mmCIF file of C-alpha atoms in Angstrom:
data_model
loop_
_atom_site.group_PDB
_atom_site.id
_atom_site.type_symbol
_atom_site.label_atom_id
_atom_site.label_comp_id
_atom_site.label_asym_id
_atom_site.label_seq_id
_atom_site.Cartn_x
_atom_site.Cartn_y
_atom_site.Cartn_z
ATOM 1 C CA MET A 244 -32.527 9.870 -38.194
ATOM 2 C CA ARG A 245 -30.976 9.808 -34.722
ATOM 3 C CA ARG A 246 -27.449 10.598 -33.684
ATOM 4 C CA ILE A 247 -26.037 10.113 -30.191
ATOM 5 C CA LYS A 248 -24.355 13.305 -29.089
ATOM 6 C CA TYR A 249 -23.386 12.427 -25.520
ATOM 7 C CA ALA A 250 -23.272 9.139 -23.624
ATOM 8 C CA CYS A 251 -22.130 8.600 -20.058
ATOM 9 C CA LEU A 252 -22.662 6.002 -17.358
ATOM 10 C CA GLU A 253 -23.201 6.460 -13.663
ATOM 11 C CA GLN A 254 -22.143 3.349 -11.755
ATOM 12 C CA THR A 255 -21.964 2.179 -8.177
ATOM 13 C CA ILE A 256 -19.249 -0.442 -7.814
ATOM 14 C CA HIS A 257 -18.788 -2.545 -4.686
ATOM 15 C CA PHE A 258 -15.253 -3.911 -4.299
ATOM 16 C CA LEU A 259 -15.808 -6.926 -2.022
ATOM 17 C CA LEU A 260 -13.402 -8.534 0.415
ATOM 18 C CA ASN A 261 -12.065 -11.983 -0.390
ATOM 19 C CA GLU A 262 -13.316 -14.081 2.529
ATOM 20 C CA ASP A 263 -10.568 -16.667 1.999
ATOM 21 C CA LEU A 264 -7.836 -14.189 2.943
ATOM 22 C CA GLU A 265 -6.751 -12.789 6.298
ATOM 23 C CA ASP A 266 -8.577 -9.525 7.099
ATOM 24 C CA SER A 267 -5.631 -7.136 6.659
ATOM 25 C CA ILE A 268 -4.539 -8.849 3.438
ATOM 26 C CA ALA A 269 -8.103 -8.797 2.071
ATOM 27 C CA LYS A 270 -8.427 -5.070 2.795
ATOM 28 C CA LYS A 271 -5.154 -4.363 0.976
ATOM 29 C CA ALA A 272 -6.335 -6.520 -1.945
ATOM 30 C CA VAL A 273 -9.497 -4.385 -2.217
ATOM 31 C CA GLN A 274 -7.414 -1.186 -2.380
ATOM 32 C CA ASP A 275 -5.104 -2.782 -4.966
ATOM 33 C CA GLU A 276 -8.078 -3.905 -7.067
ATOM 34 C CA PHE A 277 -9.520 -0.384 -7.005
ATOM 35 C CA ALA A 278 -6.153 1.097 -8.011
ATOM 36 C CA ALA A 279 -5.918 -1.413 -10.873
ATOM 37 C CA TYR A 280 -9.449 -0.478 -12.004
ATOM 38 C CA LYS A 281 -8.535 3.233 -12.130
ATOM 39 C CA ALA A 282 -5.280 2.426 -13.953
ATOM 40 C CA LYS A 283 -7.249 0.430 -16.537
ATOM 41 C CA LEU A 284 -9.573 3.392 -17.128
ATOM 42 C CA ASP A 285 -6.554 5.689 -17.504
ATOM 43 C CA ARG A 286 -4.809 3.300 -19.926
ATOM 44 C CA SER A 287 -7.994 3.056 -21.992
ATOM 45 C CA LYS A 288 -8.260 6.876 -21.965
ATOM 46 C CA VAL A 289 -11.777 6.704 -20.518
ATOM 47 C CA THR A 290 -12.926 9.987 -19.038
ATOM 48 C CA TYR A 291 -14.280 9.461 -15.522
ATOM 49 C CA LYS A 292 -15.048 11.222 -12.271
ATOM 50 C CA ILE A 293 -15.283 9.530 -8.870
ATOM 51 C CA THR A 294 -18.168 11.186 -7.048
ATOM 52 C CA ASP A 295 -18.070 9.141 -3.824
ATOM 53 C CA GLU A 296 -15.652 6.636 -2.310
ATOM 54 C CA THR A 297 -16.775 4.976 0.929
ATOM 55 C CA THR A 298 -14.967 2.353 2.969
ATOM 56 C CA LEU A 299 -17.582 0.181 4.641
ATOM 57 C CA PRO A 300 -17.177 -1.130 8.217
ATOM 58 C CA ASN A 301 -16.102 -4.575 6.975
ATOM 59 C CA GLY A 302 -13.303 -3.011 4.893
ATOM 60 C CA SER A 303 -14.914 -3.341 1.470
ATOM 61 C CA LEU A 304 -15.115 -0.310 -0.792
ATOM 62 C CA MET A 305 -18.195 1.319 -2.378
ATOM 63 C CA VAL A 306 -17.410 3.681 -5.241
ATOM 64 C CA LYS A 307 -19.769 5.913 -7.228
ATOM 65 C CA ILE A 308 -18.335 6.888 -10.576
ATOM 66 C CA LYS A 309 -19.441 8.778 -13.665
ATOM 67 C CA ARG A 310 -17.649 7.598 -16.757
ATOM 68 C CA GLN A 311 -17.559 7.935 -20.491
ATOM 69 C CA TYR A 312 -19.519 5.313 -22.437
ATOM 70 C CA ASN A 313 -17.484 3.816 -25.294
ATOM 71 C CA SER A 314 -15.872 6.703 -27.172
ATOM 72 C CA TYR A 315 -18.834 9.081 -27.043
ATOM 73 C CA ASP A 316 -18.350 12.608 -25.815
ATOM 74 C CA CYS A 317 -19.676 13.323 -22.284
ATOM 75 C CA GLY A 318 -20.336 17.006 -22.793
ATOM 76 C CA ASP A 319 -20.489 18.834 -19.470
ATOM 77 C CA TYR A 320 -21.818 15.767 -17.618
ATOM 78 C CA LEU A 321 -18.486 15.172 -15.839
ATOM 79 C CA ASP A 322 -17.846 18.816 -14.944
#
């Protein structure tokens, strides 16, 4: 018999610019999308830790995040 004790994900998410928008508006949209993503995690009560947040030269955003998988405990993985 197996039982999952801890389950976490490590993700790299690239928030891309919308090429149909003006540059400054597209950059703001990327920041807004990232803020909405974090708010969604908070509303869902997902435990997470942002390990790296990099703004690329074109204005897009690269984020490395460790987050809880489903409702499993993460143990000390996020410490």
